[in-house]
Coordinates of N, CA and C in Angstrom, one line a residue:
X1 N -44.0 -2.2 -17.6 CA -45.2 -1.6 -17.2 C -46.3 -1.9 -18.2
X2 N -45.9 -1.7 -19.6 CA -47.1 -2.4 -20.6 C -47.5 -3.6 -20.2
X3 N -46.6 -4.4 -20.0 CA -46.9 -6.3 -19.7 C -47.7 -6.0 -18.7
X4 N -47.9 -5.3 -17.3 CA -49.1 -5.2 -16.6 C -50.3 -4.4 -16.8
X5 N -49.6 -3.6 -17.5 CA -51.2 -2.7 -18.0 C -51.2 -2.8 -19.6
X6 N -51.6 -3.8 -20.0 CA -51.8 -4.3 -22.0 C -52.7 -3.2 -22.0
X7 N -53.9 -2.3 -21.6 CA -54.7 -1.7 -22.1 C -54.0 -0.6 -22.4
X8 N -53.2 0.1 -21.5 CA -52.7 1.5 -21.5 C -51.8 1.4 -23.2
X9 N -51.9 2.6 -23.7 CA -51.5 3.1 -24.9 C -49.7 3.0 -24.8
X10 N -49.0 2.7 -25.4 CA -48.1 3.6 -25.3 C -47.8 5.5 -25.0
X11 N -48.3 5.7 -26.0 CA -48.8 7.0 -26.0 C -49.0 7.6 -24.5
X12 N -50.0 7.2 -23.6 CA -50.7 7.5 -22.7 C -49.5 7.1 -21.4
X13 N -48.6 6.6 -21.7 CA -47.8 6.2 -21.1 C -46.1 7.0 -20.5
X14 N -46.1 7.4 -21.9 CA -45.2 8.2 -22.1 C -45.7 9.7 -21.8
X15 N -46.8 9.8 -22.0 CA -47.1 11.4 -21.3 C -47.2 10.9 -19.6
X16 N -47.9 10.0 -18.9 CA -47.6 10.1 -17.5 C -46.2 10.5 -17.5
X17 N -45.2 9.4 -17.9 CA -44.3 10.2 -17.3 C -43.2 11.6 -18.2
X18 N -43.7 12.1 -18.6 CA -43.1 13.4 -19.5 C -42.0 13.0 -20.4
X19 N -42.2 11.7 -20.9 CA -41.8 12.7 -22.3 C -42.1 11.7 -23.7
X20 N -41.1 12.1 -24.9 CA -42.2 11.6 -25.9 C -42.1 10.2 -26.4
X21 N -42.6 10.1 -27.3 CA -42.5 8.4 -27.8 C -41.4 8.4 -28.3
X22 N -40.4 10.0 -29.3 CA -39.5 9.5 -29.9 C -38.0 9.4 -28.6
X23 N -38.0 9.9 -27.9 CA -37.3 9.6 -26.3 C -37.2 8.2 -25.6
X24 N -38.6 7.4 -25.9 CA -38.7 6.9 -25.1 C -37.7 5.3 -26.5
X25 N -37.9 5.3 -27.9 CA -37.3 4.1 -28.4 C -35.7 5.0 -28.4
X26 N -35.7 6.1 -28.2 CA -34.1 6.5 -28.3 C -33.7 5.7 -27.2
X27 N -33.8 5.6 -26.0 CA -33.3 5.4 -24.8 C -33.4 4.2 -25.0
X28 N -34.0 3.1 -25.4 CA -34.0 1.5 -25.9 C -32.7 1.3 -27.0
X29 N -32.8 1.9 -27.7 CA -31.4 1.8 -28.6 C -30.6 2.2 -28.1
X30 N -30.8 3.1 -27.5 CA -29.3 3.6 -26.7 C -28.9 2.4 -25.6
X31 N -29.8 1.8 -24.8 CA -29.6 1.0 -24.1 C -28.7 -0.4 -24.7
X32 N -29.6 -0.3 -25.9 CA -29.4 -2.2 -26.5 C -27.6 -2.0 -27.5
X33 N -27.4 -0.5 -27.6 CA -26.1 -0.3 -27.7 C -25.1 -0.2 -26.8
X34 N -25.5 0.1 -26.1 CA -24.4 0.2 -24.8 C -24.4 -1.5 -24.0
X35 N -25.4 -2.0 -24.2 CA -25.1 -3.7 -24.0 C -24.4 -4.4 -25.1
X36 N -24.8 -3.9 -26.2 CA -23.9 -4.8 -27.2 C -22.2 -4.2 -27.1
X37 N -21.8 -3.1 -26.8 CA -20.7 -2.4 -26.5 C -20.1 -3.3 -25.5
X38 N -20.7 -3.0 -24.5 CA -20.0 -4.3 -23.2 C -19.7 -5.2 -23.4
X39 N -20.8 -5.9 -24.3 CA -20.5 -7.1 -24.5 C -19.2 -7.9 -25.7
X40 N -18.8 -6.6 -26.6 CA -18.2 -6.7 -27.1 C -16.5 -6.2 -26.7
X41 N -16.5 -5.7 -25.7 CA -15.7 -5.2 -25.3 C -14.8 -6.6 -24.1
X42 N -15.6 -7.0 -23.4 CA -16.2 -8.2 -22.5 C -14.9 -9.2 -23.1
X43 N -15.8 -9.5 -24.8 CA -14.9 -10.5 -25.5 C -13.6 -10.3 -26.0
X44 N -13.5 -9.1 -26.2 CA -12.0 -8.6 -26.4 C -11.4 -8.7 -25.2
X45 N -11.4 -8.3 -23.7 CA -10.8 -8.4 -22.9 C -10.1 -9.5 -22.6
X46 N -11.1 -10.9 -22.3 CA -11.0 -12.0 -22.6 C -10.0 -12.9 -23.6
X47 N -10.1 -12.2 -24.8 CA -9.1 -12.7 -25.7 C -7.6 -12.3 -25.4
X48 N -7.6 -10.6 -24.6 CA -6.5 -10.6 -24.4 C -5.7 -11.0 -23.2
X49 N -6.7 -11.4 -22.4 CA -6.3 -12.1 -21.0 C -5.3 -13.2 -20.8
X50 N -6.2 -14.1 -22.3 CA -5.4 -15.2 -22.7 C -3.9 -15.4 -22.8
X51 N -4.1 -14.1 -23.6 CA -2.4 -14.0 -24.0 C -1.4 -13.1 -22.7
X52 N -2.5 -12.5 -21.9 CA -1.4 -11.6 -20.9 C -2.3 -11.7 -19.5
X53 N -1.9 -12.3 -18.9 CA -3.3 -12.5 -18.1 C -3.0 -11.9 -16.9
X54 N -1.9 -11.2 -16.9 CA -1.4 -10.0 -15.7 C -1.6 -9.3 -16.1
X55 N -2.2 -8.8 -16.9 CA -2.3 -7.5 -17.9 C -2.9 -6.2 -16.6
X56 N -2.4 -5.5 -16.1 CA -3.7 -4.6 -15.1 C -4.3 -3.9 -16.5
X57 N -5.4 -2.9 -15.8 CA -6.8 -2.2 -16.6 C -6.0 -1.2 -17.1
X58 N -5.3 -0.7 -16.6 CA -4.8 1.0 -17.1 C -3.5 0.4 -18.7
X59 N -2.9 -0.9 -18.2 CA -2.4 -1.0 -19.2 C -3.1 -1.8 -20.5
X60 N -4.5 -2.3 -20.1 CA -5.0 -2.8 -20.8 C -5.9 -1.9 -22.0
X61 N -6.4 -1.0 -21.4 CA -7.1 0.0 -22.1 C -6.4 0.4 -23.0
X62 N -4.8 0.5 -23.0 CA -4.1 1.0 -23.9 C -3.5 0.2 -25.1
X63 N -3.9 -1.1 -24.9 CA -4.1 -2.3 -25.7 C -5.2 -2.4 -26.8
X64 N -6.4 -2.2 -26.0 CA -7.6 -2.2 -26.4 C -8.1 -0.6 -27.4
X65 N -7.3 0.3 -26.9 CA -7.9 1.2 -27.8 C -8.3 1.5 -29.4
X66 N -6.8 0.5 -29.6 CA -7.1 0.7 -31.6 C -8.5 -0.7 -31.9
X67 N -8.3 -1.0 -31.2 CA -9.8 -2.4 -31.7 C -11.4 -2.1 -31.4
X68 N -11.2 -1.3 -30.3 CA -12.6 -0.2 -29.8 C -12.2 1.2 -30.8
X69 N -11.9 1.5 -31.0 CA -12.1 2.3 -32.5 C -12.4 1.6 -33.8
X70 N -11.9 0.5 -34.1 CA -12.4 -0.4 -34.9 C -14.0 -0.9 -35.2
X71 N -14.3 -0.7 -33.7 CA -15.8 -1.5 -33.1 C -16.5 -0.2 -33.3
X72 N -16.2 1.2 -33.4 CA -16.4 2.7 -32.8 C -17.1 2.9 -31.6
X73 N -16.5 1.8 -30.7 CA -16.8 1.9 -29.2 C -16.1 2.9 -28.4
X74 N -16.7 4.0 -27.7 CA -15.8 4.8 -27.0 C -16.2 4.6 -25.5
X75 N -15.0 3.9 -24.5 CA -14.7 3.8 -23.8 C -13.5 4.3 -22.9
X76 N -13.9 5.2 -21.6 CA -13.1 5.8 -20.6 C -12.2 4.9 -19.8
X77 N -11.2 5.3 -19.3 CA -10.9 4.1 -18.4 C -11.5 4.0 -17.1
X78 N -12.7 4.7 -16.5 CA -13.0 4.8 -15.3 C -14.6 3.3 -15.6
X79 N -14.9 4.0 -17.0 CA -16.4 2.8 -17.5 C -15.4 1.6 -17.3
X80 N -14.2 1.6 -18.1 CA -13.7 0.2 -18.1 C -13.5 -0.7 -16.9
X81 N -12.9 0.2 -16.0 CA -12.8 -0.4 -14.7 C -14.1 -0.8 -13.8
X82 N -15.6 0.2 -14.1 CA -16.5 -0.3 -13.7 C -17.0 -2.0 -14.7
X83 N -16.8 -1.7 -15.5 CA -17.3 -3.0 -16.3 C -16.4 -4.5 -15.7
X84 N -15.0 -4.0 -15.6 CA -14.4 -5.4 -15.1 C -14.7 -5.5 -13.7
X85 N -15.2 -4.8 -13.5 CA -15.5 -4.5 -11.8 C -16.3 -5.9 -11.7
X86 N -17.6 -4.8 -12.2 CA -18.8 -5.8 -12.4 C -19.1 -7.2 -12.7
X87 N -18.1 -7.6 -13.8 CA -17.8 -9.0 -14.0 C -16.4 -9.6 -13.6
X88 N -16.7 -9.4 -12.4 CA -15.2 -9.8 -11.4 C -13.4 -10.4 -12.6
X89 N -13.1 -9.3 -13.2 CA -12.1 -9.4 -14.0 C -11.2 -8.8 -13.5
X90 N -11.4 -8.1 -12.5 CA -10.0 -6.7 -12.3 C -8.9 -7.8 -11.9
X91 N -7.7 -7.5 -12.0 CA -6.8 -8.0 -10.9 C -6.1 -7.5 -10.1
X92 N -5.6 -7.8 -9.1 CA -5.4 -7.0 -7.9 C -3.9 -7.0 -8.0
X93 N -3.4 -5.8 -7.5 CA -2.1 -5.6 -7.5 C -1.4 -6.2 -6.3
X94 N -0.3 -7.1 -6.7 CA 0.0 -7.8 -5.6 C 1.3 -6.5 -4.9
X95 N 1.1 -6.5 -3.8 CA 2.1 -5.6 -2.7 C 3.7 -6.3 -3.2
X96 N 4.3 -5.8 -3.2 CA 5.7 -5.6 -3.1 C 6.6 -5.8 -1.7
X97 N 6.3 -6.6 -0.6 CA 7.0 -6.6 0.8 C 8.5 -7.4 0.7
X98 N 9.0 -6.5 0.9 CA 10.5 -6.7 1.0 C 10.6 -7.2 2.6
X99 N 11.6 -8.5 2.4 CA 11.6 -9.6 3.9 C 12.6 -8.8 4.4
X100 N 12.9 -8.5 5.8 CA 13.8 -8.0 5.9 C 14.2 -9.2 7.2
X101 N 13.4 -10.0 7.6 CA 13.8 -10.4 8.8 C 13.2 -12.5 8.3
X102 N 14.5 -13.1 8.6 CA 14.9 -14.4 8.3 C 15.0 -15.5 9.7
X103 N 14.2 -16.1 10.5 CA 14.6 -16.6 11.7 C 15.1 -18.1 11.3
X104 N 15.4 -18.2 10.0 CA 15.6 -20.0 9.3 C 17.1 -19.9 9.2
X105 N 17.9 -19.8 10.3 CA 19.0 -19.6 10.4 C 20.0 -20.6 10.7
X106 N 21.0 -20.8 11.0 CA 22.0 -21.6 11.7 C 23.0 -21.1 12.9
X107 N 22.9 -19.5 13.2 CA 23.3 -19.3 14.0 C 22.3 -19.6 15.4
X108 N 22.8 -18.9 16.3 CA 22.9 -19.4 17.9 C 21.2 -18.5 18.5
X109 N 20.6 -18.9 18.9 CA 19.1 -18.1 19.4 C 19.2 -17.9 20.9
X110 N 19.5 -16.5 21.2 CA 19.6 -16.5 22.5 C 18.4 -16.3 23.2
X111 N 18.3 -17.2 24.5 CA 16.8 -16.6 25.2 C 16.7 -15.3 25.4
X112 N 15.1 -15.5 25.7 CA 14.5 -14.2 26.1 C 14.9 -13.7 27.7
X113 N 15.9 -12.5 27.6 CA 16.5 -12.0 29.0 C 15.2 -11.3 29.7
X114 N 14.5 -11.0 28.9 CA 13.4 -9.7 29.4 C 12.2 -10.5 29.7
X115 N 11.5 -11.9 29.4 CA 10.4 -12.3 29.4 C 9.5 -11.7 31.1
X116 N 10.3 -12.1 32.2 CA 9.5 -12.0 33.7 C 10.0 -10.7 33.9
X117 N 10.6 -9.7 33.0 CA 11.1 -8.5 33.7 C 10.1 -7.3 33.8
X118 N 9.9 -6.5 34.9 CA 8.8 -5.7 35.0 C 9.5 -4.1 35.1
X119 N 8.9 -3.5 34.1 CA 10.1 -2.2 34.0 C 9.1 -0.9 34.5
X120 N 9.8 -0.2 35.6 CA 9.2 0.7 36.4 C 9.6 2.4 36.4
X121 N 10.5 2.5 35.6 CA 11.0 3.4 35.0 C 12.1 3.9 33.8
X122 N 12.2 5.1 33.5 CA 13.0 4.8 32.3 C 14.5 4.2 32.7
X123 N 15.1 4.1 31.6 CA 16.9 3.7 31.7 C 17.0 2.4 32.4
X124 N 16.1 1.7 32.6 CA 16.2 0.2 32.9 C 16.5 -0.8 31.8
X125 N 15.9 -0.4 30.8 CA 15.8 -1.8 29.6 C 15.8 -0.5 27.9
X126 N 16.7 -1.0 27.8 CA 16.4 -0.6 26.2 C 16.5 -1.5 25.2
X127 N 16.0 -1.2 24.2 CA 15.3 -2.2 22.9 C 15.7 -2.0 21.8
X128 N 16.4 -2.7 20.6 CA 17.1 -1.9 19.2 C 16.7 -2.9 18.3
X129 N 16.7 -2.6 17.5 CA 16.6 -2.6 16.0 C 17.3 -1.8 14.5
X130 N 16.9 -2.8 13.6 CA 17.4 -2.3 12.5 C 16.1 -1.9 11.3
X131 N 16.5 -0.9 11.1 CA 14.9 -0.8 9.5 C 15.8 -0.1 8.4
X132 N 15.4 -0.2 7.1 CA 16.5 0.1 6.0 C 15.2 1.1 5.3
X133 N 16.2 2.2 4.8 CA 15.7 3.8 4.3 C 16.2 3.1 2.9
X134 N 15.4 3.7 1.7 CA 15.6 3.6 0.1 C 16.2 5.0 0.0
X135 N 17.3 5.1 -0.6 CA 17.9 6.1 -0.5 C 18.6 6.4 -1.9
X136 N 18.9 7.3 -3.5 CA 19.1 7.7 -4.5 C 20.1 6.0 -4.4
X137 N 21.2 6.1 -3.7 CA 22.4 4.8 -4.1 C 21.9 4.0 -3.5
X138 N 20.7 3.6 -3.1 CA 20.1 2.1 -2.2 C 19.6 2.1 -1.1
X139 N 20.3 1.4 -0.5 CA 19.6 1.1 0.6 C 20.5 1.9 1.8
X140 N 20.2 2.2 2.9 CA 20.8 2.7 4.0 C 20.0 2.4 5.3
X141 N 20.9 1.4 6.7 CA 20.6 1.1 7.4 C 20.5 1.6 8.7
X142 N 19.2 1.6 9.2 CA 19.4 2.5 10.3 C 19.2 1.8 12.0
X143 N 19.9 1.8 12.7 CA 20.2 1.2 13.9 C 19.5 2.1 14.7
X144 N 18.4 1.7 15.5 CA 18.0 2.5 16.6 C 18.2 1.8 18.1
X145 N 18.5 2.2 18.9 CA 18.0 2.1 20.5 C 16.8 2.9 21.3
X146 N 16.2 2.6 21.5 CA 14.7 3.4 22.8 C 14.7 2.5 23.7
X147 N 14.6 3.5 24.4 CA 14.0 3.3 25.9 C 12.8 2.8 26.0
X148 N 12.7 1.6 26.8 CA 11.8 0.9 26.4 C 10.3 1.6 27.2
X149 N 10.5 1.8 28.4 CA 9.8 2.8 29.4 C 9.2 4.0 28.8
X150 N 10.2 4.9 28.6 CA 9.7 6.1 28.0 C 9.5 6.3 26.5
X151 N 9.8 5.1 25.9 CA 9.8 5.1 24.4 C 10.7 6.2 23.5
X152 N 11.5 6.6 24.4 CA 12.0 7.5 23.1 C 13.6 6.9 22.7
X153 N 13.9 7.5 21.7 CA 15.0 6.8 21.0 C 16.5 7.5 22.0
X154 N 17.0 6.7 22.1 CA 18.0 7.1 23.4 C 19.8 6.6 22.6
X155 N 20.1 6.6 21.4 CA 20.4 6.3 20.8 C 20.4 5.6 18.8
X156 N 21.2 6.3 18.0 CA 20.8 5.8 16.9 C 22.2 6.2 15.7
X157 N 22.1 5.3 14.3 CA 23.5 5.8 13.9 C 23.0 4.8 12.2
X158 N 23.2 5.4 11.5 CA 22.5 5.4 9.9 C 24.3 4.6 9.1
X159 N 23.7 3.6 8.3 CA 25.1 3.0 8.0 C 24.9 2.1 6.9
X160 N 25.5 2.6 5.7 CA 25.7 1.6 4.4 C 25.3 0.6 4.3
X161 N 25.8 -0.2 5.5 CA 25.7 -1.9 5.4 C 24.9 -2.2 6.2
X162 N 25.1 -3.7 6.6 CA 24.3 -4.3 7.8 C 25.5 -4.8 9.0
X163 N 26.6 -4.3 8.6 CA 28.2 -4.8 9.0 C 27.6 -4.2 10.7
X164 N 28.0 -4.7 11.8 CA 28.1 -4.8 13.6 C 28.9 -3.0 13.6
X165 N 29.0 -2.4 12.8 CA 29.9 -1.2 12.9 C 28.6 -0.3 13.3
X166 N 27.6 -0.5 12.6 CA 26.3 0.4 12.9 C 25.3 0.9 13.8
X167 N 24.9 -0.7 14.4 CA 24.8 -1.3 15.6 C 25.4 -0.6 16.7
X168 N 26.9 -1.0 16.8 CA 28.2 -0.1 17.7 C 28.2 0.8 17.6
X169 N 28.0 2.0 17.0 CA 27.6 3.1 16.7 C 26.7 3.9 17.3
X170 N 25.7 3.2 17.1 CA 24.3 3.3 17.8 C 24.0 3.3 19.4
X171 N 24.9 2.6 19.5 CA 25.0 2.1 21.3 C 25.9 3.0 21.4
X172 N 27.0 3.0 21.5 CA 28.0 4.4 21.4 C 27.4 5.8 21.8
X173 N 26.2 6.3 20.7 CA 25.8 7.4 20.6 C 24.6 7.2 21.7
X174 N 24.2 6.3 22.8 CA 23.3 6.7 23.3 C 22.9 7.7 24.4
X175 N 21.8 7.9 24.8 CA 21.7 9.0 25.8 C 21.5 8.6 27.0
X176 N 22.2 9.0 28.1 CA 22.2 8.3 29.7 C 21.1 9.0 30.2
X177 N 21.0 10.1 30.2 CA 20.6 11.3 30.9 C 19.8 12.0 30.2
X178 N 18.9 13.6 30.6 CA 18.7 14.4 29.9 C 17.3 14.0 28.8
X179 N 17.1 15.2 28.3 CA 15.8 15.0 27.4 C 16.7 14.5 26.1
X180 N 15.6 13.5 25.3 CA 16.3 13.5 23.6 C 16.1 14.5 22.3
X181 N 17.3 14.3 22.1 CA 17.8 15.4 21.0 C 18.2 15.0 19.9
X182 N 17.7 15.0 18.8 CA 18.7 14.4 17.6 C 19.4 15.7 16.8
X183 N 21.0 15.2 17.1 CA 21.5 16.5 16.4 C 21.1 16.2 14.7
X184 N 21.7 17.5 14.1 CA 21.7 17.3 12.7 C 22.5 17.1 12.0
X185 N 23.4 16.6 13.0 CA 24.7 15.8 11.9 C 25.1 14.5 13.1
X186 N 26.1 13.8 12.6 CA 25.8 12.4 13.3 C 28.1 12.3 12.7
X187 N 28.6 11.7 13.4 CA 29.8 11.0 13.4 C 29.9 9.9 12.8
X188 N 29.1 9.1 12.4 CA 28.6 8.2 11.9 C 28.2 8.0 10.4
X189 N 27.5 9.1 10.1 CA 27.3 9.1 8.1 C 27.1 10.6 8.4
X190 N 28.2 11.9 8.4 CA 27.8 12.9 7.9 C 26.9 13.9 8.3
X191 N 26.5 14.9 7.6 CA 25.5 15.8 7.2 C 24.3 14.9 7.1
X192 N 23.2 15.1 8.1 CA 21.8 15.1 7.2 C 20.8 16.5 6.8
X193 N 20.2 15.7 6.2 CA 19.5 17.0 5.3 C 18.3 17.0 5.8
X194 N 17.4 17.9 5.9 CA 16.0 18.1 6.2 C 15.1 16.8 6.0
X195 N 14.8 16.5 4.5 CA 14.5 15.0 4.2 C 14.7 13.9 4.8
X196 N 16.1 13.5 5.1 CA 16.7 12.4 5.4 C 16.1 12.5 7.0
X197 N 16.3 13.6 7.8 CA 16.1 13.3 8.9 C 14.9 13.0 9.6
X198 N 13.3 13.8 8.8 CA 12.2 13.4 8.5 C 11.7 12.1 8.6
X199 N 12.7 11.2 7.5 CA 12.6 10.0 7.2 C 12.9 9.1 8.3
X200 N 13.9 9.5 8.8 CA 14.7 9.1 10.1 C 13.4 9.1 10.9
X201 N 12.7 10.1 11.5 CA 12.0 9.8 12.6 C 10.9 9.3 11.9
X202 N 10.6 9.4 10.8 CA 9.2 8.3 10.3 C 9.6 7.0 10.4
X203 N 10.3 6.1 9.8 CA 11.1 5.2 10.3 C 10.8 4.8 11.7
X204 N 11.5 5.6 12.1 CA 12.0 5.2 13.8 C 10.3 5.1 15.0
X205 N 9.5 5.8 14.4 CA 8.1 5.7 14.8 C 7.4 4.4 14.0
X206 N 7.7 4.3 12.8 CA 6.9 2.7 12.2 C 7.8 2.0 13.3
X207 N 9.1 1.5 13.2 CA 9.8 0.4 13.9 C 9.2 0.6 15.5
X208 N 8.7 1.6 16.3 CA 8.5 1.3 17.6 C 6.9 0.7 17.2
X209 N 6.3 1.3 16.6 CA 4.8 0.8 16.4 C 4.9 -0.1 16.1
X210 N 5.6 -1.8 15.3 CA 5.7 -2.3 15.2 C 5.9 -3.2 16.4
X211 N 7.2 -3.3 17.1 CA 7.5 -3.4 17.9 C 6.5 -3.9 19.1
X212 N 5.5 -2.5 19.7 CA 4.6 -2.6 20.5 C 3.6 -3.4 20.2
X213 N 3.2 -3.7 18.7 CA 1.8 -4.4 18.4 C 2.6 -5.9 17.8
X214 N 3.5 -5.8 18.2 CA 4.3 -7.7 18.1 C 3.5 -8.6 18.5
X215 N 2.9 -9.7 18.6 CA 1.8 -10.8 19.4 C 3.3 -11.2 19.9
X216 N 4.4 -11.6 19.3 CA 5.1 -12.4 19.3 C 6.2 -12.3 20.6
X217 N 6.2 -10.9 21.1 CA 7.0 -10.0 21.8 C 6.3 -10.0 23.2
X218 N 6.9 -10.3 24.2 CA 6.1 -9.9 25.5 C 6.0 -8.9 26.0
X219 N 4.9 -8.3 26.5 CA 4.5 -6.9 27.5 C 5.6 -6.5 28.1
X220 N 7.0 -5.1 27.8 CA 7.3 -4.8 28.5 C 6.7 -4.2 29.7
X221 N 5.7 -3.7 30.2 CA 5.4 -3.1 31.0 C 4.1 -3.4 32.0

């Protein structure tokens, strides 16, 4: 605003807008410090990128802290994350997606029995799958059948392995008739517990949601 108005005072400038001259070089120092901070911070980052260049922010900060005490830079981790923000440094956490499903096979591909079939009520067509629960000793496999009509699960049976026992199981326990029920214990693995069975229907609702939003799958209905 001086560069446009050379006549105006400093002085006269700083009372428009309220407050004083010694305010107004504080806030310039304060400024030309918090740039040189960045900038020095900036360079450190950089140097340690070199050497760990997966490094995420939260573990990096904890790298950087004895060398920004050295600089007597004090830096949060929320400013730090804005700053790498800003100069496009962050790195992005890559997802963790476990494959569960392999079509590069050598076994036998049977057609599609259901492609022209048009289903008009329940207990015509049912649909199954497998989806695996993380469980304290691993992994645990869970076999569902649904109704493809009425969408509800009309059969299901929880099982160690991926062994055809589970599967058979599943079909076994299905429901002909009647509204569905899942008891709270199963012939199959036992006792479940409150948690486990939770899981069970969260599970069993991602696998139909999936299922329905397939491109790859044709319109039952």
């Amino acid at each position: 605003m001086r560069q446009s108005h050379p006549h105006i005072s400093l002085g006269d400038l700083c009372a428009l807008f309220g407050v004083t001259r010694q305010a107004y070089y504080d806030a310039i120092r304060y400024a030309e410090k918090t740039t040189i901070a960045k900038m020095v911070v900036l360079t450190l980052v950089k140097e340690i990128r070199i050497q760990m260049p997966l490094l995420w922010t939260r573990k990096l900060l904890h790298v950087l802290e004895p060398r920004l005490i050295e600089h007597g830079i004090k830096m949060g981790r929320d400013q730090l994350f804005n700053l790498l923000r800003f100069h496009g440094l962050l790195i992005r956490r890559r997802k963790r997606i476990v494959r569960t499903t392999d079509s590069n096979h050598i076994f036998k591909r049977y057609p599609n029995l259901i492609k022209e079939l048009i289903i008009t009520g329940p207990e015509q067509l049912w649909v199954s799958d497998i989806t695996y629960i993380r469980t304290v000793q691993g992994f645990s496999y869970l076999s569902l059948i649904t109704d493809a009509y009425s969408r509800k699960i009309v059969g299901y049976a929880l099982h160690p392995t991926l062994e055809a026992t589970g599967c058979l199981r599943a079909w076994r326990w299905r429901y002909l008739t009647g509204s569905m029920c899942l008891p709270s214990t199963h012939p199959s693995f036992g006792p479940w517990d409150p948690v486990l069975l939770q899981r069970v229907y969260r599970n069993a609702s991602t696998l139909w949601s999936r299922y329905k939003h397939d491109p790859k799958r044709q319109s039952l209905r």
